mmCIF file of C-alpha atoms in Angstrom:
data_model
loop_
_atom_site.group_PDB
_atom_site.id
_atom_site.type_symbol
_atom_site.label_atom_id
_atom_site.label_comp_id
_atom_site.label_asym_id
_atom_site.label_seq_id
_atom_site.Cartn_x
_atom_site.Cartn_y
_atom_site.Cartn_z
ATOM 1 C CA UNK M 1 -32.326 52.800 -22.917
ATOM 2 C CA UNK M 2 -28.848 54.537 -23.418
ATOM 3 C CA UNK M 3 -27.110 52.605 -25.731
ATOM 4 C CA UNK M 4 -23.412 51.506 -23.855
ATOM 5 C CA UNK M 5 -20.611 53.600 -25.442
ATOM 6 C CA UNK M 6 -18.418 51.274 -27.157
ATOM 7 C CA UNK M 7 -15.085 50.325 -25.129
ATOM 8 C CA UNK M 8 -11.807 51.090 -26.826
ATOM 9 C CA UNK M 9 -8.491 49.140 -24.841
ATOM 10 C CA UNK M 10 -5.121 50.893 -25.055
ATOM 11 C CA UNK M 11 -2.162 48.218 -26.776
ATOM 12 C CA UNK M 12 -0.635 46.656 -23.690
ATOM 13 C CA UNK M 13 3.245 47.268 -23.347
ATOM 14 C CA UNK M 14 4.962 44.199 -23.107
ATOM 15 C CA UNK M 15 7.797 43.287 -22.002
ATOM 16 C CA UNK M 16 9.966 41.794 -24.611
ATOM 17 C CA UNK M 17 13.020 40.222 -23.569
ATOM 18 C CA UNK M 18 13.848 37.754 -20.865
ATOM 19 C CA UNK M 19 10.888 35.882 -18.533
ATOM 20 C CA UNK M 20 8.565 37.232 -16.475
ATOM 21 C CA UNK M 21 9.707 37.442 -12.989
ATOM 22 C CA UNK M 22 7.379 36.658 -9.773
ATOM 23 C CA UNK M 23 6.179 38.503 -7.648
ATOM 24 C CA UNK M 24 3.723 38.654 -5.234
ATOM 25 C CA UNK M 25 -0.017 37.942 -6.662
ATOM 26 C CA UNK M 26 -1.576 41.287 -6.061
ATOM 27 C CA UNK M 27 1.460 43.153 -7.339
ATOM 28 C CA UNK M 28 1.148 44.554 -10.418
ATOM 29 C CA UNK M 29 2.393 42.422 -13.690
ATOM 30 C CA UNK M 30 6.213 42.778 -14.071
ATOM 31 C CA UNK M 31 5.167 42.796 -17.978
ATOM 32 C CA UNK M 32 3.601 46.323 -17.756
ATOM 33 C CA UNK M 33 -0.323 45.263 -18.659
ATOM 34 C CA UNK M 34 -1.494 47.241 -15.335
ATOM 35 C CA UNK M 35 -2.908 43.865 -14.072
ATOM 36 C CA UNK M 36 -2.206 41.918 -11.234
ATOM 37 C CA UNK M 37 0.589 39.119 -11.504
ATOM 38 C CA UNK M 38 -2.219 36.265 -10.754
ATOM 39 C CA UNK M 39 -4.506 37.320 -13.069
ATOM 40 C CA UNK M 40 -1.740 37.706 -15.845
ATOM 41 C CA UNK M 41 1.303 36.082 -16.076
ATOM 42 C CA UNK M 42 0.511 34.485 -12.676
ATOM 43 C CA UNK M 43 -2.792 32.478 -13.750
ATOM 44 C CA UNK M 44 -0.440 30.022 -15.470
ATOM 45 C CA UNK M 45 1.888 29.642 -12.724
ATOM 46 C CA UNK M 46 -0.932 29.036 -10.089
ATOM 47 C CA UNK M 47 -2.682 26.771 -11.945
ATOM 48 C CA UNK M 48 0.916 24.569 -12.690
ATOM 49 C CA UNK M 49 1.709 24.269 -8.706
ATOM 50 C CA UNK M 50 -2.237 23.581 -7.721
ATOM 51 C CA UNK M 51 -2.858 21.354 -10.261
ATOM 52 C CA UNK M 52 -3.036 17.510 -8.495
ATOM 53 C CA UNK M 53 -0.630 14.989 -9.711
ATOM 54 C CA UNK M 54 -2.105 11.713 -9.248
ATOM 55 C CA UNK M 55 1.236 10.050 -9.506
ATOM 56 C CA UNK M 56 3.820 12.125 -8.519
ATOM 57 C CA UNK M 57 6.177 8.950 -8.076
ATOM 58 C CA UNK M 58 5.693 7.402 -11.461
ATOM 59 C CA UNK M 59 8.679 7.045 -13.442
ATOM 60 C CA UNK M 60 11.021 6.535 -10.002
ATOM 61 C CA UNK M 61 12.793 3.441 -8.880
ATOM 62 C CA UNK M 62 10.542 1.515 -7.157
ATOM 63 C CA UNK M 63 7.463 3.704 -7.173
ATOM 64 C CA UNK M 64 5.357 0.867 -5.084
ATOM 65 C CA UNK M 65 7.985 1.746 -2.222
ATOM 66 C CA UNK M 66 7.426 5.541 -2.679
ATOM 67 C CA UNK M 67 3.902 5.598 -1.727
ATOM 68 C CA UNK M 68 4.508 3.241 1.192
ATOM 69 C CA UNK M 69 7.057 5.457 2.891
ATOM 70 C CA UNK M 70 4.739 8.402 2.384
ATOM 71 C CA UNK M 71 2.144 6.799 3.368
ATOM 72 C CA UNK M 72 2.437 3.531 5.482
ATOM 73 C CA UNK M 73 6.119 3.377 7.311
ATOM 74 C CA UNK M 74 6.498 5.176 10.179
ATOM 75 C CA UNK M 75 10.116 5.162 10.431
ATOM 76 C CA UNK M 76 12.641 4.310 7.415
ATOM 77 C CA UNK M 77 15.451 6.022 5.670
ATOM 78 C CA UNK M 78 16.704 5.409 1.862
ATOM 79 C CA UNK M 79 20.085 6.417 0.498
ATOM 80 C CA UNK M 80 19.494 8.725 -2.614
ATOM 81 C CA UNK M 81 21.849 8.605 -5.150
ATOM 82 C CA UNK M 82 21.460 11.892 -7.588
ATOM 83 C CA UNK M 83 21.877 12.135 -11.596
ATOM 84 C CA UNK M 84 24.652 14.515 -10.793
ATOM 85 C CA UNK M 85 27.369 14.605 -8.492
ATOM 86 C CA UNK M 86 27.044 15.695 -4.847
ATOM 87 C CA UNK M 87 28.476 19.072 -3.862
ATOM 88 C CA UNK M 88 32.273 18.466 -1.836
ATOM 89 C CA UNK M 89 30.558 19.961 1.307
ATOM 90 C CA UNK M 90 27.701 17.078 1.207
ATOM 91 C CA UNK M 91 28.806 13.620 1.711
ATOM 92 C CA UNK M 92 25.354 11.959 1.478
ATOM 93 C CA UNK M 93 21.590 12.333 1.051
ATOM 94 C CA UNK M 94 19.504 10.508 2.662
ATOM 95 C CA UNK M 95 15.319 10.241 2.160
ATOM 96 C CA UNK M 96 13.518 9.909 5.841
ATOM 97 C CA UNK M 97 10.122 9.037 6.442
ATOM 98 C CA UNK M 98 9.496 12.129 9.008
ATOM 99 C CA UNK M 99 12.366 14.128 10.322
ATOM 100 C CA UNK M 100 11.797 16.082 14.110
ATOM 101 C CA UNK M 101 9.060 18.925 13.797
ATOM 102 C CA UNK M 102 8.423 17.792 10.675
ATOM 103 C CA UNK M 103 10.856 19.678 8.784
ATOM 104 C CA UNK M 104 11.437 19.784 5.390
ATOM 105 C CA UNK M 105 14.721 18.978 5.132
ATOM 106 C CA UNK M 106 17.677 19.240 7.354
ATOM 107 C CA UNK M 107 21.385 19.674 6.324
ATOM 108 C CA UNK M 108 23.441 18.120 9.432
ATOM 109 C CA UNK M 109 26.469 19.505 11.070
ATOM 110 C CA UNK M 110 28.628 17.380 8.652
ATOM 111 C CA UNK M 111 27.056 18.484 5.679
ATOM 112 C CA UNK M 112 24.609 15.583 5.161
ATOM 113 C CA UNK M 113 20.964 15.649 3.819
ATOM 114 C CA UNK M 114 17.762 14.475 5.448
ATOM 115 C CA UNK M 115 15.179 14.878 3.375
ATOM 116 C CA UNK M 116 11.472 14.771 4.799
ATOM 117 C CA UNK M 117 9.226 12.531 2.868
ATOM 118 C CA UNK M 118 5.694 12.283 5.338
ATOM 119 C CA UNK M 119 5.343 16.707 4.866
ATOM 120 C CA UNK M 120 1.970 18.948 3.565
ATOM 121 C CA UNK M 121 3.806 20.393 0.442
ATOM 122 C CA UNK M 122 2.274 24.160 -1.037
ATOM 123 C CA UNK M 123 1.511 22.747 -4.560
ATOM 124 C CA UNK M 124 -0.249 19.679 -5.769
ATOM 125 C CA UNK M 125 2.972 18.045 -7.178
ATOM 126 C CA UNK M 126 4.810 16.171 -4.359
ATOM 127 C CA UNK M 127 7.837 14.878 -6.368
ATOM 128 C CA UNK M 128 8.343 19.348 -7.522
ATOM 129 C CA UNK M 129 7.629 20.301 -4.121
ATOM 130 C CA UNK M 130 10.396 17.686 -2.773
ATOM 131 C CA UNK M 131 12.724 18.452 -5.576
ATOM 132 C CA UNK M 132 12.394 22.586 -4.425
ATOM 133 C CA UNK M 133 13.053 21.236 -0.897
ATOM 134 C CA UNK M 134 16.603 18.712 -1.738
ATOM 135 C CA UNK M 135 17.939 21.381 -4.025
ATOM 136 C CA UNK M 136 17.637 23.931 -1.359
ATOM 137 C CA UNK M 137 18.824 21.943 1.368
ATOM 138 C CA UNK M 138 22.012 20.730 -0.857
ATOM 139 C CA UNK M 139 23.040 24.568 0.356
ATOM 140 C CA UNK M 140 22.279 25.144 3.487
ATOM 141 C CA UNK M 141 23.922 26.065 6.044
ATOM 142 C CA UNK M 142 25.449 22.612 7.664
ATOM 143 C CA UNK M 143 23.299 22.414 11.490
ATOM 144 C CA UNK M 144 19.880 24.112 10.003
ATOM 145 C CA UNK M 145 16.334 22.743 9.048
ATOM 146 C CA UNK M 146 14.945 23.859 5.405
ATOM 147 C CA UNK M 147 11.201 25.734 5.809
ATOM 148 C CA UNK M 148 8.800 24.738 3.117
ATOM 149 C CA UNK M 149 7.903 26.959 0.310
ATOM 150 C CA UNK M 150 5.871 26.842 -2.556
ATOM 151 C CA UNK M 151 8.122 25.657 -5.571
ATOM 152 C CA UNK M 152 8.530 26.826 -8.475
ATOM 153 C CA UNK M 153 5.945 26.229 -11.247
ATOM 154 C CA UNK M 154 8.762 25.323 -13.547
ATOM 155 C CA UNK M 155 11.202 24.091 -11.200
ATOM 156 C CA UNK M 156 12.341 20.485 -11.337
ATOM 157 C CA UNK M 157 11.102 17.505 -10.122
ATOM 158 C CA UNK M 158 12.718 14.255 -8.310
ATOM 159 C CA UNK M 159 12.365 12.192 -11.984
ATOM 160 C CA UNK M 160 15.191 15.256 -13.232
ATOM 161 C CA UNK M 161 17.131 14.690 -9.721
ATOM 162 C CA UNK M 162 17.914 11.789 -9.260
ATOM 163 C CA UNK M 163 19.769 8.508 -11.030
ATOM 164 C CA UNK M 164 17.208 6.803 -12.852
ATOM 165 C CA UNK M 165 19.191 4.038 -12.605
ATOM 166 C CA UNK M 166 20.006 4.064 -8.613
ATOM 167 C CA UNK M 167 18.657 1.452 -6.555
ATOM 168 C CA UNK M 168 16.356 2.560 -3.747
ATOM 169 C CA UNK M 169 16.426 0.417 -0.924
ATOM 170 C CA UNK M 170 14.286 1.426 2.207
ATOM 171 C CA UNK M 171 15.544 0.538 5.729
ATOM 172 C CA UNK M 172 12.603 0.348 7.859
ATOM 173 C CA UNK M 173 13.348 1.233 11.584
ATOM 174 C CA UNK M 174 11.994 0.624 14.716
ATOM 175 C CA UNK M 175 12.377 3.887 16.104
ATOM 176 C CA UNK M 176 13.783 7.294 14.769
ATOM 177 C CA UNK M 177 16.628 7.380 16.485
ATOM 178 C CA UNK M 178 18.308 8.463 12.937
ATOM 179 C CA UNK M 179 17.104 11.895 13.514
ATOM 180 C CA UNK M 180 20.742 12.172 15.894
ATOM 181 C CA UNK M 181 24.051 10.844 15.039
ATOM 182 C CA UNK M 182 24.596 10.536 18.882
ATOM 183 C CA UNK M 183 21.227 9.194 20.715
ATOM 184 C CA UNK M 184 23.202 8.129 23.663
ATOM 185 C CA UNK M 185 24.277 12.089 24.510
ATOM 186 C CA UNK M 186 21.330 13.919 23.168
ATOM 187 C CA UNK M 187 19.707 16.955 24.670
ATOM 188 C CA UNK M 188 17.630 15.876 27.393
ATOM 189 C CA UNK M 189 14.269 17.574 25.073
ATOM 190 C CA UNK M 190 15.158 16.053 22.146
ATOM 191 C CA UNK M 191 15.626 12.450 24.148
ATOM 192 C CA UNK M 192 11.904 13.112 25.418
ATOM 193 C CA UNK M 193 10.732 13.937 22.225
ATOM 194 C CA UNK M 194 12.525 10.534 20.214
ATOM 195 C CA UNK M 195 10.958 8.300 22.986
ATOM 196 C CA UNK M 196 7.381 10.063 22.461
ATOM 197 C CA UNK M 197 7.674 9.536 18.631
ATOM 198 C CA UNK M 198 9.068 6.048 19.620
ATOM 199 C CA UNK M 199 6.577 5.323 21.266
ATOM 200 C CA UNK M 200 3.806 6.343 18.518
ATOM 201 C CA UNK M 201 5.374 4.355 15.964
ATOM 202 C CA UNK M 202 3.718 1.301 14.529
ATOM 203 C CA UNK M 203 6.218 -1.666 14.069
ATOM 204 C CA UNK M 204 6.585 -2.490 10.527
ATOM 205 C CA UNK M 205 8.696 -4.668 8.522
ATOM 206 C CA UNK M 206 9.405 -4.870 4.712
ATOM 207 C CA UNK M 207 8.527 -8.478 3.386
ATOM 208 C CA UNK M 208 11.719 -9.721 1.144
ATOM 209 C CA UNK M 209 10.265 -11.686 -1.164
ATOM 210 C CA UNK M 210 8.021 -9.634 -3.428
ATOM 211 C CA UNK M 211 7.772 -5.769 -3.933
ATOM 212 C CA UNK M 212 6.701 -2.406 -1.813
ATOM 213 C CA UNK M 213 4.986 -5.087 0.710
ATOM 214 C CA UNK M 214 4.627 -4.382 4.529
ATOM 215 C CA UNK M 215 3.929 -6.142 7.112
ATOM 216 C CA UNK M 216 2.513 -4.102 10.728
ATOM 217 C CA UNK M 217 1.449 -4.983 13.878
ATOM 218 C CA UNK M 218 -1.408 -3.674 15.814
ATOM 219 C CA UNK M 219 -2.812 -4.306 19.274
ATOM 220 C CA UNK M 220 -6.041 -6.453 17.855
ATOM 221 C CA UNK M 221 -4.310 -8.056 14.397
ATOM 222 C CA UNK M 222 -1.734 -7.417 12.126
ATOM 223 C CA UNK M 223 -1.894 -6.408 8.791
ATOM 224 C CA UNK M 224 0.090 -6.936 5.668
ATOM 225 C CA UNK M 225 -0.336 -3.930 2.857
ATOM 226 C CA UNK M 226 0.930 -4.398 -0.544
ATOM 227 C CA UNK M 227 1.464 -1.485 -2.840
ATOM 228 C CA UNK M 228 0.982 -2.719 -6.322
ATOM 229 C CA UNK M 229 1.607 -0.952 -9.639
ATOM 230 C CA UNK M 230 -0.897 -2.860 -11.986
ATOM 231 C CA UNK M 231 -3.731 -0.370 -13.527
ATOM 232 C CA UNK M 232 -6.422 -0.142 -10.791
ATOM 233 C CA UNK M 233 -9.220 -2.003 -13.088
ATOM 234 C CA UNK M 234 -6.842 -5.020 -14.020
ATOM 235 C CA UNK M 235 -6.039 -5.577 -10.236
ATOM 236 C CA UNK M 236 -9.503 -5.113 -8.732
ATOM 237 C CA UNK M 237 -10.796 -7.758 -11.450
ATOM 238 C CA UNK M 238 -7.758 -10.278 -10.960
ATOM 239 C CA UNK M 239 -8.239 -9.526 -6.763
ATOM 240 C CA UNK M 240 -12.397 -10.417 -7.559
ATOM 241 C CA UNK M 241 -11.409 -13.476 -9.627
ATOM 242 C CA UNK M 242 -9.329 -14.710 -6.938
ATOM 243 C CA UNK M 243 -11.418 -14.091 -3.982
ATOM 244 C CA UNK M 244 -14.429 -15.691 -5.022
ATOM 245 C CA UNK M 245 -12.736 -18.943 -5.734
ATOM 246 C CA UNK M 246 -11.436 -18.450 -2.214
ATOM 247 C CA UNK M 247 -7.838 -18.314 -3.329
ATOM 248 C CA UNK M 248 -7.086 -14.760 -1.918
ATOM 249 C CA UNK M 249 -5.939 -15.491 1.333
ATOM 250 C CA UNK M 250 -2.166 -15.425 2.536
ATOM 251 C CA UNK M 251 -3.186 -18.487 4.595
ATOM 252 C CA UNK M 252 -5.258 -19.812 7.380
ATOM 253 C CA UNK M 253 -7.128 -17.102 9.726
ATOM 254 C CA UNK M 254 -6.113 -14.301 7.062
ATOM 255 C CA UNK M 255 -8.423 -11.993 5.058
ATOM 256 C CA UNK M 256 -8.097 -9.800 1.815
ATOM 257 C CA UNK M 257 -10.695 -7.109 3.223
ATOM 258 C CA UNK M 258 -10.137 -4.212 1.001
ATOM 259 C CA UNK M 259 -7.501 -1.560 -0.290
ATOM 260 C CA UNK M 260 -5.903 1.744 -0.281
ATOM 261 C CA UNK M 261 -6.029 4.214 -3.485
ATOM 262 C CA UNK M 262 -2.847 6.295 -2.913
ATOM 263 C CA UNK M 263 -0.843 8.818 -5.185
ATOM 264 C CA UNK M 264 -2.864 6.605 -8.130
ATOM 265 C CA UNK M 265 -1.486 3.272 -7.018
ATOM 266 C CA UNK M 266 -3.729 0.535 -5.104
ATOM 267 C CA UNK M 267 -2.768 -1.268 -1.748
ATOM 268 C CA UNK M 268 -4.712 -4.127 -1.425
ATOM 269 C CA UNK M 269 -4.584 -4.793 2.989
ATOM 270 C CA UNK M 270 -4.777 -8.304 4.425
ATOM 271 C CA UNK M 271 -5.789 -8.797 8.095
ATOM 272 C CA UNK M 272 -3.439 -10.849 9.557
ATOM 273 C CA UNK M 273 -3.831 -12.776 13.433
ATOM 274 C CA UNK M 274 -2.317 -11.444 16.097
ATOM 275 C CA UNK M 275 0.698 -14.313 16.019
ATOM 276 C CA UNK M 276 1.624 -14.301 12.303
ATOM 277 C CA UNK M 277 4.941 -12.561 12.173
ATOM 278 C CA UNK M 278 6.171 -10.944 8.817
ATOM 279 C CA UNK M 279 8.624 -13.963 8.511
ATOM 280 C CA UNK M 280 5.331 -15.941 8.539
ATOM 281 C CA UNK M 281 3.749 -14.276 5.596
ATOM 282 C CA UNK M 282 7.126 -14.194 3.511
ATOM 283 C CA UNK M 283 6.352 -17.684 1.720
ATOM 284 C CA UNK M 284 2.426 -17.275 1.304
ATOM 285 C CA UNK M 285 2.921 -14.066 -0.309
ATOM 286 C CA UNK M 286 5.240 -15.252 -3.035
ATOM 287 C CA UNK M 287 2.735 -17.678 -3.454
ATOM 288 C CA UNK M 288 0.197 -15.413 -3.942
ATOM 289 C CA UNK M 289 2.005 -13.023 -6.206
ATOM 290 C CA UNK M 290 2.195 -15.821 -8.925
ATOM 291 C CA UNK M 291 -2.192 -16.509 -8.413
ATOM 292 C CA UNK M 292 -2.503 -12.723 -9.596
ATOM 293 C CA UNK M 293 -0.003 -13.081 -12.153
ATOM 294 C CA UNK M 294 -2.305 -15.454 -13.393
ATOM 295 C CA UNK M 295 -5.274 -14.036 -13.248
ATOM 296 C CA UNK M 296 -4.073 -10.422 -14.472
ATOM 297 C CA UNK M 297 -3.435 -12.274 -17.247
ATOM 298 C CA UNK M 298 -7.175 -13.122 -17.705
ATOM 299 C CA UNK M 299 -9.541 -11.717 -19.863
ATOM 300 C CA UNK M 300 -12.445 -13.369 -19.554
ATOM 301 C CA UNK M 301 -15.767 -11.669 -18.291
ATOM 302 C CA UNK M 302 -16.356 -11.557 -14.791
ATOM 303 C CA UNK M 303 -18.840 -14.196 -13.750
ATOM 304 C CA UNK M 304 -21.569 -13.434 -11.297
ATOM 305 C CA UNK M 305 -20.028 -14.150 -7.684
ATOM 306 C CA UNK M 306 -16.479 -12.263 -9.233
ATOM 307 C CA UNK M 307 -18.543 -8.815 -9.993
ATOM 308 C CA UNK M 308 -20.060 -9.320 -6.279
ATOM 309 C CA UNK M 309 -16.506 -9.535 -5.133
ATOM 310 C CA UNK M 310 -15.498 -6.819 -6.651
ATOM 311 C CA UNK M 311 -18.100 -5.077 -5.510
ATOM 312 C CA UNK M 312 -17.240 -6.166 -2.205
ATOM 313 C CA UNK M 313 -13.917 -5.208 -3.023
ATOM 314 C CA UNK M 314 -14.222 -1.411 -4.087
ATOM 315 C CA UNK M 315 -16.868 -0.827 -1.621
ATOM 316 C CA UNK M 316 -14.228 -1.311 0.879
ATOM 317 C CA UNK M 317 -11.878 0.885 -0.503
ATOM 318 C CA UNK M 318 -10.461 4.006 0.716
ATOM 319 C CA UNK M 319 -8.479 7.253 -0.669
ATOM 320 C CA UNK M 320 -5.470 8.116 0.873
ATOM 321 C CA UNK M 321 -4.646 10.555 -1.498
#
């Protein structure tokens, strides 16, 4: 057999000052190595803006109430307040749950922000993806949507954005009737298209009382679904200790029967009957919250009838995201 003739490379040129710019994937490498971008300087990038962030929200006000407008509301809206002071031209930004053919992001006529929070986003870091998506929209052009892109692998995200220290209080609505300053005189197709999505929407309230919890009604039962931001293991044990001594209910006719995992928080979901209203529940679930304070706090070994709650308990649980 032919022995293989050793293989000598040539030095690669480099380029030495200033970064790398992008380009498209099968381009060759801006840096001169006669590769393509994605397998050279673009590996990096592509693997930063696929990689999945389990909690994209973490670090945000009120994370718990992140994941349930994502995922959960319907319709809601939440003033942003950013780290840095809005351009002259914007007066306001403004977080919505969906905004009309699921845009992005749309800059109004007067120069306000809607940004889109219930979108597929191009990388595997929601809170970079929405951060791409505000900054652009902050200069649009005032009366125009903002398309999605793929952001930047080293562009910002919403924790560099916005004021760590601004409140974020969602407004849940019964309707999206925000998407127009002027419902009363809108177009006649986008008045058909409001009472469509209107019509579709789920009505959902925000419990007072404790945190990130919502209350919904359905035709058969309503439900109440709690976002909670205690480490999945803790909660599913405290949830276990609680509902085998038969403490886990928010009162008579309702029923802990399972959870959400979503953008690495859990959501524990009551079933509710038909007539308990989210006033109803207010009182109950304050209750309640102060039971799993307790037994979070426990750290005893689970007995037998806890571990065949919890089994119960994770069997019946599903990924959102």
């Amino acid at each position: 057999m032919a022995k293989k003739r050793p293989q000598t490379k040539a030095p690669r040129p480099q380029q030495q000052d200033g970064e790398i710019p992008v380009v498209g994937a099968r381009e060759p490498c801006p840096c001169g190595s006669g590769r393509r971008y994605k397998a050279c300087h673009g590996r990096a990038a592509a693997h930063a803006v696929t990689e999945l962030v389990q909690r994209p929200f973490e670090g945000l006000p009120s994370e718990g109430d992140w994941v349930a407008l994502r995922e959960l509301v319907p319709a809601a809206t939440v003033e942003l307040k950013l780290s840095e002071s809005l351009p002259e031209d914007v007066p306001s930004v403004t977080l919505a749950t969906v905004l009309p053919m699921a845009w992005p992001a749309l800059r109004r006529d007067d120069g306000s922000v809607l940004l889109g929070l219930q979108n597929d986003t191009a990388s595997g870091d929601i809170s970079r993806d929405l951060a791409d998506t505000l900054r652009r929209a902050l200069t649009a052009e005032p009366g125009t949507p903002v398309p999605g892109r793929r952001a930047p692998a080293d562009g910002p995200r919403l924790q560099e954005l916005l004021d760590p220290e601004g409140a974020f209080e969602p407004v849940v609505h019964t309707g999206f009737e925000f998407w127009v300053p002027d419902v009363e005189n809108a177009a006649p197709d986008v008045a058909a298209s409001l009472e469509r999505a209107n019509a579709a929407a789920v009505p959902t309230v925000k419990l007072s009382g404790v945190d990130a919890a919502y209350w919904c009604e359905t035709p058969d039962k309503n439900h109440l679904r709690w976002v909670m931001p205690h480490p999945e293991e803790q909660l599913l044990d405290a949830l276990a200790r609680l509902h085998a001594a038969g403490r886990s209910s928010l009162g008579e006719g309702t029923r802990l029967v399972g959870s959400f995992r979503a953008h690495g928080l859990t959501v524990p979901v009551w079933d509710l009957p038909s007539g308990v209203t989210a006033d109803d529940v207010e009182k109950p679930a304050a209750e309640f919250a102060d039971r799993l304070a307790t037994a979070l706090a426990s750290d005893t070994p689970l007995t037998a009838d806890e571990r065949r709650a919890r089994g119960g308990l994770t069997n019946r649980q599903v990924t959102l995201s």
